[in-house]
Coordinates of C-alpha atoms and ligand atoms in Angstrom, one line a residue:
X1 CA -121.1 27.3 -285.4
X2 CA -121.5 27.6 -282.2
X3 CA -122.0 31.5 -282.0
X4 CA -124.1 31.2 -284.8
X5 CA -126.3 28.8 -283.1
X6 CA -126.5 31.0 -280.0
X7 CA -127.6 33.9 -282.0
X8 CA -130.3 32.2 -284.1
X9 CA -131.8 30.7 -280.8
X10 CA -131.5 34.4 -279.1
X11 CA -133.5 35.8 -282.2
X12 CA -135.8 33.7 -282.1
X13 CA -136.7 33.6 -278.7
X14 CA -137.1 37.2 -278.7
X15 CA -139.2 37.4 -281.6
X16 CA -141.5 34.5 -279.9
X17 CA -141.4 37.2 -276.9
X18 CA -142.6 39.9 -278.9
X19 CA -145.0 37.6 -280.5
X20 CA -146.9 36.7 -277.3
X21 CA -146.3 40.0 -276.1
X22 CA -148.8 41.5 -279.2
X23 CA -151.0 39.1 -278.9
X24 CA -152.1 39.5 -275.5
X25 CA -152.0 43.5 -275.7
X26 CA -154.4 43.1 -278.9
X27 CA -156.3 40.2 -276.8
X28 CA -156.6 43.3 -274.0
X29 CA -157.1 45.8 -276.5
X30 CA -160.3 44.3 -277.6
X31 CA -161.5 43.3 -274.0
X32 CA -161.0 47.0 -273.2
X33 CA -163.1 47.8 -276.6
X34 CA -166.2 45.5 -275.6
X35 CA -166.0 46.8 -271.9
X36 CA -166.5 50.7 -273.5
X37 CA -169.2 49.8 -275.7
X38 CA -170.8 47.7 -272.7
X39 CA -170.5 51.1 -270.4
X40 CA -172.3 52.7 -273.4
X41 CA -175.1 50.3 -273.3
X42 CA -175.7 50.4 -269.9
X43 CA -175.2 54.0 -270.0
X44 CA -177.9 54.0 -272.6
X45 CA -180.2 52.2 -269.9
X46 CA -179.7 54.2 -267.2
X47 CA -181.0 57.5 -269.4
X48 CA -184.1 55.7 -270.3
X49 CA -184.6 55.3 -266.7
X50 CA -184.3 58.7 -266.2
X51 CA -186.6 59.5 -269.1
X52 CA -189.1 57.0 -267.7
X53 CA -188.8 58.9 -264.0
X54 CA -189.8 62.3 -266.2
X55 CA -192.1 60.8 -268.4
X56 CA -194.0 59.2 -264.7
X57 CA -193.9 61.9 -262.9
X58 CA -195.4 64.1 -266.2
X59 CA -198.2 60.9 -266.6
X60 CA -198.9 61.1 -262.9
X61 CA -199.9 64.7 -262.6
X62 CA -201.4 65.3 -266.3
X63 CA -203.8 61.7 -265.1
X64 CA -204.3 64.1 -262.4
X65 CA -202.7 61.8 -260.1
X66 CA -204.2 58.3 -260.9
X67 CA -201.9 55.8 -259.5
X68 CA -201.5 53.7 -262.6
X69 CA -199.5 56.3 -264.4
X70 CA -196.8 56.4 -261.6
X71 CA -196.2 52.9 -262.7
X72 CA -193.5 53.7 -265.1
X73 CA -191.7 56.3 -262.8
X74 CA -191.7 53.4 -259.7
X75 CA -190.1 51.0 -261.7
X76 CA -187.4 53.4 -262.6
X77 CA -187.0 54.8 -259.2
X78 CA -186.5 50.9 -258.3
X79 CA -184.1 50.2 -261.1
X80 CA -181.6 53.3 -261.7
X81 CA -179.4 52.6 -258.7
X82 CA -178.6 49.5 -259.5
X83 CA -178.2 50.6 -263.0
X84 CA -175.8 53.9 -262.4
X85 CA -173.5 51.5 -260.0
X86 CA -173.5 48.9 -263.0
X87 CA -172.5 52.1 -264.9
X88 CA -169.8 53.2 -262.5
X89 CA -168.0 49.9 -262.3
X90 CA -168.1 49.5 -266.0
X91 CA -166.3 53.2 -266.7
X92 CA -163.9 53.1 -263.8
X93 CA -160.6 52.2 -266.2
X94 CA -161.3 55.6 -267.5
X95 CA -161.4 58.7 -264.6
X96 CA -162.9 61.1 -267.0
X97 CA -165.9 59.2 -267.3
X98 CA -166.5 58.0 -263.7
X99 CA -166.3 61.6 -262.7
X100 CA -169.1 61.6 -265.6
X101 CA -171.2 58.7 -264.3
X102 CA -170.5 59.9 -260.9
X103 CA -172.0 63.7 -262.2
X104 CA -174.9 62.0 -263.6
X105 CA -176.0 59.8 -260.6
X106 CA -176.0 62.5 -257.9
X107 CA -178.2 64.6 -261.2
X108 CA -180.4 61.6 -261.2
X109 CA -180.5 61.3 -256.9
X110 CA -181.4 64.8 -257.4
X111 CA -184.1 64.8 -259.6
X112 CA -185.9 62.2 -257.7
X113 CA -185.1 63.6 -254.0
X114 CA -185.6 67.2 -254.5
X115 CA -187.9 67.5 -257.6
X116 CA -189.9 64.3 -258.5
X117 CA -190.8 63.4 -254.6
X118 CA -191.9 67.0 -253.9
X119 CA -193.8 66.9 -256.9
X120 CA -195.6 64.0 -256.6
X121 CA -196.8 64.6 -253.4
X122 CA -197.9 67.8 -254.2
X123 CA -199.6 66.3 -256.7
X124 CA -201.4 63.8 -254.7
X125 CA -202.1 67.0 -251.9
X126 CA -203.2 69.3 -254.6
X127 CA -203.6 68.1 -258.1
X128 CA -204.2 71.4 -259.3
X129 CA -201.4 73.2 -258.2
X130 CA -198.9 70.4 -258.8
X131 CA -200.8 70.8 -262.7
X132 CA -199.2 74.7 -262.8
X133 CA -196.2 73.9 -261.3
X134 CA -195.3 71.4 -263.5
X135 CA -195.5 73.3 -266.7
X136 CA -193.2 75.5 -265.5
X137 CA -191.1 73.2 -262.9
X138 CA -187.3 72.2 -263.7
X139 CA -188.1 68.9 -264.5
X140 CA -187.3 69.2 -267.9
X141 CA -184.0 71.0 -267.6
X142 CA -183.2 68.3 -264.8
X143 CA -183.7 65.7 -267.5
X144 CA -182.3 67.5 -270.0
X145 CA -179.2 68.6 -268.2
X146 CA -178.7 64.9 -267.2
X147 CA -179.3 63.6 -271.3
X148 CA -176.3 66.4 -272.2
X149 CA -174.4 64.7 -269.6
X150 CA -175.3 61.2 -270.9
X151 CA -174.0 62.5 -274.1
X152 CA -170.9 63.6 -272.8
X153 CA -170.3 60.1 -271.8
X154 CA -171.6 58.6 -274.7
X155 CA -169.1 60.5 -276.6
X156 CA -166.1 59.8 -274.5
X157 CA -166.7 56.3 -274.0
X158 CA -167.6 56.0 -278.0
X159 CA -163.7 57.3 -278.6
X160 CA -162.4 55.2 -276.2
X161 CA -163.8 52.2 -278.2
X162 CA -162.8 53.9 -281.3
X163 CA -159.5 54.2 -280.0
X164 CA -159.2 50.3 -278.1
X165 CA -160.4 48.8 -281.5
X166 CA -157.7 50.5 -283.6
X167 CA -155.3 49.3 -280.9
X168 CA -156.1 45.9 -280.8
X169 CA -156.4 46.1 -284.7
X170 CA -152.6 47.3 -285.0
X171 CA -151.4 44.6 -282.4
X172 CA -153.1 42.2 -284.4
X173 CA -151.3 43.7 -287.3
X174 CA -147.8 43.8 -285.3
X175 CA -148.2 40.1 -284.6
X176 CA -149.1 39.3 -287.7
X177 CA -146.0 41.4 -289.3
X178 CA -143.9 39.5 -286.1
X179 CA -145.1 36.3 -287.0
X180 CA -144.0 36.9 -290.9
X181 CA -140.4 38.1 -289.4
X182 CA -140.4 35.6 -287.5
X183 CA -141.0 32.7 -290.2
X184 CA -138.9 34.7 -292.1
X185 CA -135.8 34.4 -290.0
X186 CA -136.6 31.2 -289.2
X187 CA -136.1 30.0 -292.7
X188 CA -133.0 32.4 -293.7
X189 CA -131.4 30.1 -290.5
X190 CA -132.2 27.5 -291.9
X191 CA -131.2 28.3 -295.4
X192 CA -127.9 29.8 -293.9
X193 CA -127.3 26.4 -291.8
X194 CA -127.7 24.2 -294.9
X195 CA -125.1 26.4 -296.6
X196 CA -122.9 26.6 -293.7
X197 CA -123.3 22.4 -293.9
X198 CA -122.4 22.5 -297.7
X199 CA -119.8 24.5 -297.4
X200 CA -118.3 23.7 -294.2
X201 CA -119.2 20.3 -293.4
X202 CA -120.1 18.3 -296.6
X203 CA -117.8 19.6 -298.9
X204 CA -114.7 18.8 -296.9
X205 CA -116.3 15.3 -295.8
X206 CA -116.6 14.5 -299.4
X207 CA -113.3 15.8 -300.2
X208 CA -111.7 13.1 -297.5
X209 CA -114.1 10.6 -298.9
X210 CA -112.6 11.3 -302.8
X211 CA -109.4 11.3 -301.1
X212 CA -110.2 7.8 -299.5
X213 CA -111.6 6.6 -302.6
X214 CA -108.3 8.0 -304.8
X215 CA -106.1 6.0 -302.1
X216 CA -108.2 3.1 -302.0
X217 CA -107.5 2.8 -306.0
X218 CA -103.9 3.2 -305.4
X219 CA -103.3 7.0 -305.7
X220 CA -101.2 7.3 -302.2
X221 CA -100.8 10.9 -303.3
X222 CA -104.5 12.2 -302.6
X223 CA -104.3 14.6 -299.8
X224 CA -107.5 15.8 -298.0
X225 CA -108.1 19.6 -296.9
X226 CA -106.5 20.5 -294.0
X227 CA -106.0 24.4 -293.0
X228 CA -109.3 24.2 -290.1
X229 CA -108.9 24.4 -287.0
X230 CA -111.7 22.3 -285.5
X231 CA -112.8 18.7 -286.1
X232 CA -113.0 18.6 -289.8
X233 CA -109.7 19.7 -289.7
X234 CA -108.5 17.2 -287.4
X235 CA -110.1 15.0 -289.7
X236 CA -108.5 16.2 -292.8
X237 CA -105.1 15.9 -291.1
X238 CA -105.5 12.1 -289.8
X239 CA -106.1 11.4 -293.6
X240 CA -103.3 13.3 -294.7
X241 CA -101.3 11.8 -292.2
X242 CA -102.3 8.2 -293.1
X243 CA -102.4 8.7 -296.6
X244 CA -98.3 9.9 -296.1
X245 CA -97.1 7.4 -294.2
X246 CA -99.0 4.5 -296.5
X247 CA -97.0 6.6 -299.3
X248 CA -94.0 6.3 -297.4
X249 CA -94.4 2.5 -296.3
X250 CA -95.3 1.9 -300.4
X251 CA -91.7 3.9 -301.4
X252 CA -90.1 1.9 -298.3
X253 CA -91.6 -1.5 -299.8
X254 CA -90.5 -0.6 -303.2
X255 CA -87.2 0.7 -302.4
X256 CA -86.8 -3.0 -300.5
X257 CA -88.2 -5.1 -303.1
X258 CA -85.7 -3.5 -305.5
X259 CA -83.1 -3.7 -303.1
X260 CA -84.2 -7.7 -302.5
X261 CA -84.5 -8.0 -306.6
X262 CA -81.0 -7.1 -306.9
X263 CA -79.6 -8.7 -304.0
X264 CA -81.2 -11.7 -305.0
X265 CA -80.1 -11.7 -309.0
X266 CA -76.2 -10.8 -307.1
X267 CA -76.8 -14.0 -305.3
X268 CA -78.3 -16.0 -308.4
X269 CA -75.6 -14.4 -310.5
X270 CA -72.9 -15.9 -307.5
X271 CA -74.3 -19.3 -307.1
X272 CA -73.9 -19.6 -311.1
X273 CA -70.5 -18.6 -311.5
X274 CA -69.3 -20.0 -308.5
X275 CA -70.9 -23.0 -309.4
X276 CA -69.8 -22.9 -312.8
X277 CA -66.0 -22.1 -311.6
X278 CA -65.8 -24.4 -308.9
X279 CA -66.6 -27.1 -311.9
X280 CA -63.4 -27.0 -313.1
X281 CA -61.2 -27.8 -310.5
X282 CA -63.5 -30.1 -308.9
X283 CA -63.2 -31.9 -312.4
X284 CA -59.4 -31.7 -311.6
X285 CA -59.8 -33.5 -309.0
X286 CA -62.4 -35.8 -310.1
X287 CA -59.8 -37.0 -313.2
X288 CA -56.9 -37.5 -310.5
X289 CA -58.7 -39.1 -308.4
X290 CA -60.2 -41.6 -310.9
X291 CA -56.9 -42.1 -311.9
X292 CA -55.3 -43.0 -308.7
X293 CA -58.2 -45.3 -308.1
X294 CA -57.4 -47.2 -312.1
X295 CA -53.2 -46.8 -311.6
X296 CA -52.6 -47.0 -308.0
X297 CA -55.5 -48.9 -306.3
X298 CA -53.3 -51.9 -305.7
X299 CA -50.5 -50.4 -304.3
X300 CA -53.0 -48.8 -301.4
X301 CA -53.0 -50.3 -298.0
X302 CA -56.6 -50.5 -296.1
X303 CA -56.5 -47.0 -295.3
X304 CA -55.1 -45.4 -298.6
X305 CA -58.3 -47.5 -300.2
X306 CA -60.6 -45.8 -297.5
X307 CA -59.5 -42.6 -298.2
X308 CA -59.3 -42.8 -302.0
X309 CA -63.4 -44.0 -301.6
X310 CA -63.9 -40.7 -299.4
X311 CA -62.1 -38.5 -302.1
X312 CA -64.5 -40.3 -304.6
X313 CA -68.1 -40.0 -302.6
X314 CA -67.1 -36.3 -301.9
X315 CA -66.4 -35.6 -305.8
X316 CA -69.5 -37.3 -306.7
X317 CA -71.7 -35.5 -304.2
X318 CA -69.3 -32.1 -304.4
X319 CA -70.5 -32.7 -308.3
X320 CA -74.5 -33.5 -307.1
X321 CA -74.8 -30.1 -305.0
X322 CA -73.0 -27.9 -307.9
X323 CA -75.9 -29.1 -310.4
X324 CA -78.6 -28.6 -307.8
X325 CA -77.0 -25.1 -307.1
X326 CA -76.9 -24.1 -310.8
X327 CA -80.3 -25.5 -311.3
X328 CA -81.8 -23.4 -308.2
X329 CA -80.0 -20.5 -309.4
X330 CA -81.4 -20.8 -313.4
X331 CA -85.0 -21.2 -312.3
X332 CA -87.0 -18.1 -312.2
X333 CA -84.4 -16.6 -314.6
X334 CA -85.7 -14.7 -317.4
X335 CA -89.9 -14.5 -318.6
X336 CA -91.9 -17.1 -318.1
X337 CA -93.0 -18.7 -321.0
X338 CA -96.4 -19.6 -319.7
X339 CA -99.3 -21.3 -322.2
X340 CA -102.4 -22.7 -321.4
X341 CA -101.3 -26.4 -320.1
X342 CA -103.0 -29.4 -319.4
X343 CA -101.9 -30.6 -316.3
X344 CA -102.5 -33.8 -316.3
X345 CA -100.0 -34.2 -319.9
X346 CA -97.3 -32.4 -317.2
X347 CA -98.3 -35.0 -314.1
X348 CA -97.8 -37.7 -317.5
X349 CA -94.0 -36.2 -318.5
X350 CA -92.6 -36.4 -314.7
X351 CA -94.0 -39.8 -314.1
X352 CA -92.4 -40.9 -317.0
X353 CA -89.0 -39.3 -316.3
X354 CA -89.4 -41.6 -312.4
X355 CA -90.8 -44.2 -314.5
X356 CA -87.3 -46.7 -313.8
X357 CA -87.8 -45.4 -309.6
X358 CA -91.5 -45.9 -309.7
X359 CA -90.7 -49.6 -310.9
X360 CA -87.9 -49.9 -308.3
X361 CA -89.7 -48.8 -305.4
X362 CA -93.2 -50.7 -306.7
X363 CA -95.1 -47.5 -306.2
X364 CA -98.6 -46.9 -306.9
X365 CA -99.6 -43.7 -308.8
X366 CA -102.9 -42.2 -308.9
X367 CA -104.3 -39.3 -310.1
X368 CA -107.8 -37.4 -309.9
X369 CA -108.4 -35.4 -313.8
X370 CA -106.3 -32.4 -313.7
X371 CA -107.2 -29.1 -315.2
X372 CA -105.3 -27.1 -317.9
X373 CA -103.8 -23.6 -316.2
X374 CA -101.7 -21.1 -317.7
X375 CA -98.2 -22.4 -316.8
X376 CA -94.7 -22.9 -317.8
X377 CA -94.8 -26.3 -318.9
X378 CA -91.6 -27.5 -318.3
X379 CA -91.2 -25.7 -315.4
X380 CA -94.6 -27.4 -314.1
X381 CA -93.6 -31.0 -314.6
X382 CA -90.3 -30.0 -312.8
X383 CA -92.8 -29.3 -309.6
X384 CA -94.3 -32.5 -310.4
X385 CA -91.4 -34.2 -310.6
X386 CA -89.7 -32.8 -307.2
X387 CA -92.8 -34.0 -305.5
X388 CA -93.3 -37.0 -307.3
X389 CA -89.6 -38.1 -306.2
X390 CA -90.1 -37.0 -302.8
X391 CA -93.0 -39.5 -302.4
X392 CA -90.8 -41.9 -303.9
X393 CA -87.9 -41.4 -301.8
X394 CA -89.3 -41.0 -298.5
X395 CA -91.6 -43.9 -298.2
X396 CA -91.4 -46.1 -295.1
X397 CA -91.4 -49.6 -295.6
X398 CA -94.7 -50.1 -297.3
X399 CA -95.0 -49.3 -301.3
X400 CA -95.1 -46.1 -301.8
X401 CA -99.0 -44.8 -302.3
X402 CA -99.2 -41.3 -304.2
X403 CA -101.9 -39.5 -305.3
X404 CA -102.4 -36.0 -307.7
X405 CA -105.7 -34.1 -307.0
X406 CA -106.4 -30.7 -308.0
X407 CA -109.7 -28.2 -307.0
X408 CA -110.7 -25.3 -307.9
X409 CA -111.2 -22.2 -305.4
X410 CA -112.0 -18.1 -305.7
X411 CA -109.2 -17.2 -308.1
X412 CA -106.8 -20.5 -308.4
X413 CA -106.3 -24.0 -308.8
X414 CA -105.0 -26.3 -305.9
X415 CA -102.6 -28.9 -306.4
X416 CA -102.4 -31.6 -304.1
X417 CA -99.5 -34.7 -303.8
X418 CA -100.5 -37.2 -301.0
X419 CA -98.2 -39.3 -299.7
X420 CA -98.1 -42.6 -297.2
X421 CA -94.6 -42.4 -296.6
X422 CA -92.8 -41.1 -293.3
X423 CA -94.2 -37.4 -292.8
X424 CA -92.7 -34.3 -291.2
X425 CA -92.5 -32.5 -288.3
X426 CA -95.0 -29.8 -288.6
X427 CA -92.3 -27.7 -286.5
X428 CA -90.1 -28.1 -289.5
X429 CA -93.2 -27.6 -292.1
X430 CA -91.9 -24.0 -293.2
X431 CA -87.9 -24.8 -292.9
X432 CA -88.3 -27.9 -295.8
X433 CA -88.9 -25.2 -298.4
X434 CA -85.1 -23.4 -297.7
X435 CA -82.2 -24.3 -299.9
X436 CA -80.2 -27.3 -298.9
X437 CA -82.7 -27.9 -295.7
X438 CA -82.6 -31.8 -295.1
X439 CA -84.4 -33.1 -292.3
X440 CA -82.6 -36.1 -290.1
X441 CA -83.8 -39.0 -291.7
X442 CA -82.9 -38.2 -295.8
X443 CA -80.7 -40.2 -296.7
X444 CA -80.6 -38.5 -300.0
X445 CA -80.6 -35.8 -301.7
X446 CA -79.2 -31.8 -301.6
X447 CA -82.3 -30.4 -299.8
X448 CA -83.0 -28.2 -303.0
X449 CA -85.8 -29.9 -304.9
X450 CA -88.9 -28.1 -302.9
X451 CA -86.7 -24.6 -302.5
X452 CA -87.0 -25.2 -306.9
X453 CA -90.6 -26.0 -306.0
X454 CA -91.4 -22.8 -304.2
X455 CA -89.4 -20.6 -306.5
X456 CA -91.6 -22.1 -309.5
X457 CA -94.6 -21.7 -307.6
X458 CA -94.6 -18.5 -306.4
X459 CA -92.9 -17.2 -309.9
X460 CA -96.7 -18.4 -311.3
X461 CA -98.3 -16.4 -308.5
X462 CA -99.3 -18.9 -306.2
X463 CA -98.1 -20.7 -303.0
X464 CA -96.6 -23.9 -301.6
X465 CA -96.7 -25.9 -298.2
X466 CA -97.3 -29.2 -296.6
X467 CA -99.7 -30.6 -294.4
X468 CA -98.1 -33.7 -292.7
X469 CA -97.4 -35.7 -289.1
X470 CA -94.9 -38.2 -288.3
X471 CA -95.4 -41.4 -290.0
X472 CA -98.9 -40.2 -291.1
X473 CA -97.7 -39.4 -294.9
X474 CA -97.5 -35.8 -296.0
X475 CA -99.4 -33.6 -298.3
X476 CA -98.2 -31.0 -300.7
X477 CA -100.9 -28.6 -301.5
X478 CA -99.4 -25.8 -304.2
X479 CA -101.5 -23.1 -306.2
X480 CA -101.6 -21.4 -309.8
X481 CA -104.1 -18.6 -310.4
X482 CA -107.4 -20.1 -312.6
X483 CA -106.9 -18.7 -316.1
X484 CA -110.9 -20.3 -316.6
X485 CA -109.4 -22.0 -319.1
X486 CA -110.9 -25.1 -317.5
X487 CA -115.2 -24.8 -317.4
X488 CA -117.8 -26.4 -316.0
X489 CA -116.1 -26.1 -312.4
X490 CA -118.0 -24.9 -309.2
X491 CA -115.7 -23.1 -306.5
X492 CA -115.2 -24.1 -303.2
X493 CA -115.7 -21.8 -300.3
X494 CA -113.1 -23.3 -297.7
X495 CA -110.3 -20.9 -297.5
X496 CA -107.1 -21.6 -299.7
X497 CA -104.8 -23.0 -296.3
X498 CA -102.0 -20.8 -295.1
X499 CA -98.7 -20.2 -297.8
X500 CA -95.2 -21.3 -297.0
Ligands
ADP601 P1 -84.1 -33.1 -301.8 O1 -83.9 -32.3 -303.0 O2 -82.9 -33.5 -301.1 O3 -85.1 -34.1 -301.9 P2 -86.1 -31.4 -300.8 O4 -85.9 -29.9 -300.7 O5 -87.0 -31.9 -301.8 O6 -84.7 -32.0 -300.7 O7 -86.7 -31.8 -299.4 C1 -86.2 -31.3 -298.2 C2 -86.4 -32.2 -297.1 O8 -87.8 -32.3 -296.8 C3 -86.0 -33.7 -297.4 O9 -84.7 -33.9 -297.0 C4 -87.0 -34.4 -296.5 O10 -86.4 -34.5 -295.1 C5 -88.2 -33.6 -296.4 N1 -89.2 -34.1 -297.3 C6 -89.5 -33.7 -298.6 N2 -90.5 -34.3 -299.1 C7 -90.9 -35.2 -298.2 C8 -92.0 -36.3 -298.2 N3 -92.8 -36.4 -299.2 N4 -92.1 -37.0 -297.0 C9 -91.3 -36.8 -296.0 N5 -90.3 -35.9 -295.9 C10 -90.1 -35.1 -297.0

């Protein structure tokens, strides 16, 4: 590109050389053209003068000498100097008529110093004599020698007009034909350069930008041109580079989702048949124990009693945590079976499964209208449920307050479970959502209810986590994609918080 560039501007700076250089030749051409046909004129003046010097001299003596007639040949004794040196310095670009001019002006000195002055004195002297001598004098010839060499000049000069006129007529033509090549190459370049951009430059820009646009809708195998060696290739390889390794990273992510699918299901398919077997001989020991404590209570001291309660409490929560387990392990087992569901019947089904705690605990529960979403419904009350309980369970002192809100933003529905019971540590925010996590002061519980929670959650497509302070209540914010099965509901812009 480059070279081609350098070229182009090297052509066309020489043909703007040659351009200027025709022009001014024809400009001079046609200067030199007008300067011949001026010599021509003033040639043409200076033979007059001569003719009038002949013509006086003739009048003079044929007036027999009246002084009137010698008016003419004064004034053209007076003018032809000036005259034959206007001549000379309009013929001296051309040698062969200056020595022409310079032929005729001595003639015409001549005439007048050794013929018309002789003459006219004689005529003055003796009128009669100067009468004979006139008819036969060389006046004439003079003249007429002088008008042959007029015409010699006249003829030279006229050629060299001729032949400055057809010069500056063909440098006119050569610019002309200059300035057509000139136009001419000018647009060739620039038909050539907008080729050379097609082909060179847009083409493979738009082939990286149909590449772009291939990956963009998830084609990672779109690969951009990339044999050249300059920029455009450069260009071509960064794609093809970024377009492999996002292939790569996409196979990587695959190959590790599938690998943390079936990892997971092995660790599912564990919890539920360990669970299931450890059932069996945790009933063993369940029976025995229950046994000891009907047949053999009495015969216990203090510390066989204290024991026998420990073997009791540890069955009963050995028993708690192996339902939790096989309850964490069943959900997200299988399809969904999601239907358009009214939340607010699956807010109604898990308040009245707490109904007795609700009582117990003299709770308050609130709740804003819910919307129907495309949900599991069982699987949705369960969420409800976990939360609900939560409230319940980790209330401070005061009656437990709860309130169910839900509000619609780009793409999903957000759920919201306010509390105004003890709150969290927002360092432990993301660590209340693992299996079995407990924080220090539950009392209760296996620490699996919100791990259930955010395996529901996200198995819907949506995200779960808590807003909440120390002894400033908590709030449970959770999300299902809008199936806009719910109308008449504006968006809000706020962003949808940060996921658990
Ligand atoms: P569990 O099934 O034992 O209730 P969760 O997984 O539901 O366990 O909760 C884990 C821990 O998160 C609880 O032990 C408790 O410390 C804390 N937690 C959950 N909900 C609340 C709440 N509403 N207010 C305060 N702490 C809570």
């Amino acid at each position: 590109m480059v070279v081609a560039s350098g070229a182009f501007a090297l052509l066309i700076g020489a043909v703007f050389i040659l351009l200027v250089f025709a022009i001014r030749e024809q400009r001079d051409s046609a200067r030199r053209a007008i300067r011949a046909q001026e010599a021509i004129s003033a040639g043409n003046k200076l033979e007059k003068l001569a003719i009038d010097l002949e013509t006086g001299v003739r009048g003079y003596v044929a007036s027999g000498a009246r002084p009137v007639f010698l008016q003419p040949y004064t004034a053209a004794r007076q003018a032809y100097t000036g005259q034959g040196r206007e001549l000379t310095s309009l013929v001296n670009d051309n040698p062969k008529a200056a020595g022409t001019v310079a032929k005729i002006r001595s003639s015409i000195d001549d005439y007048v110093n050794l013929y018309s002055i002789p003459m006219i004195s004689l005529a003055r002297d003796r009128i009669d004599v100067a009468k004979s001598v006139i008819v036969n004098g060389t006046g004439p010839q003079r003249i007429q020698a002088i008008r042959s060499q007029f015409q010699q000049l006249f003829d030279s000069e006229r050629a060299l007009a001729n032949k400055r006129t057809s010069q500056a007529s063909s440098r006119a033509n050569a610019a002309v034909v200059i300035g057509i090549a000139g136009l001419v190459i000018g647009l060739g370049a620039v038909f050539l350069l907008a080729l050379y951009l097609a082909r060179s430059i847009v083409r493979p820009v738009r082939d990286v930008a149909a590449g772009a646009e291939s990956v963009s809708q998830g084609d990672l195998s779109a690969r951009a041109p990339d044999e050249r060696s300059d920029e455009l290739g450069d260009l071509g390889r960064a794609f093809n580079t970024m377009a492999a390794s996002l292939e790569q990273s996409r196979d990587e992510v695959a190959a590790r989702t599938a690998e943390l699918e079936r990892s997971n299901a092995e660790l599912d398919q564990f919890a539920a048949v360990t669970s299931h077997d450890l059932k069996e001989p945790l009933q063993t020991v369940t029976v025995f124990a229950g046994l000891l404590d009907r047949d053999y209570r009495d015969r216990l001291d203090d510390s066989g009693k204290t024991f026998l309660d420990s073997i009791l409490a540890g069955t009963d929560r050995m028993r708690t945590l192996i339902r939790d387990l096989l309850e964490y392990s069943r959900v997200g087992h299988g399809e969904l079976q999601c239907e358009e569901v009214p939340a607010d019947e699956m807010l109604e089904r898990a308040r009245d499964n707490l109904a007795a705690r609700i009582a117990e605990k003299g709770a308050s529960l609130t709740s804003d209208p819910l919307p129907t979403v495309s949900a599991d419904a069982k699987q949705l009350s369960q969420v409800f449920q976990n939360l609900l309980s939560n409230a319940l369970k980790f209330s401070d002192d005061e009656a437990p307050e709860v309130h169910v809100s839900a509000n619609l933003f780009p793409g999903e529905w957000r759920f919201s479970v306010r509390d105004n019971g003890i709150g969290i540590d927002p360092s432990q925010a993301e660590r209340i959502f693992q299996p079995f996590a407990r924080l220090g002061a539950a009392k209760e519980g296996t620490g699996i209810g919100l791990a259930i929670c955010q395996k529901i959650v996200e198995h819907h497509g949506g995200r779960i986590w808590v807003e909440s302070r120390p002894a400033a209540g908590s709030v449970f914010h959770f999300t299902i994609p809008d199936s806009g099965a719910t109308e008449g509901q504006q968006p809000e812009t706020a962003p949808a918080g940060v996921g658990a």
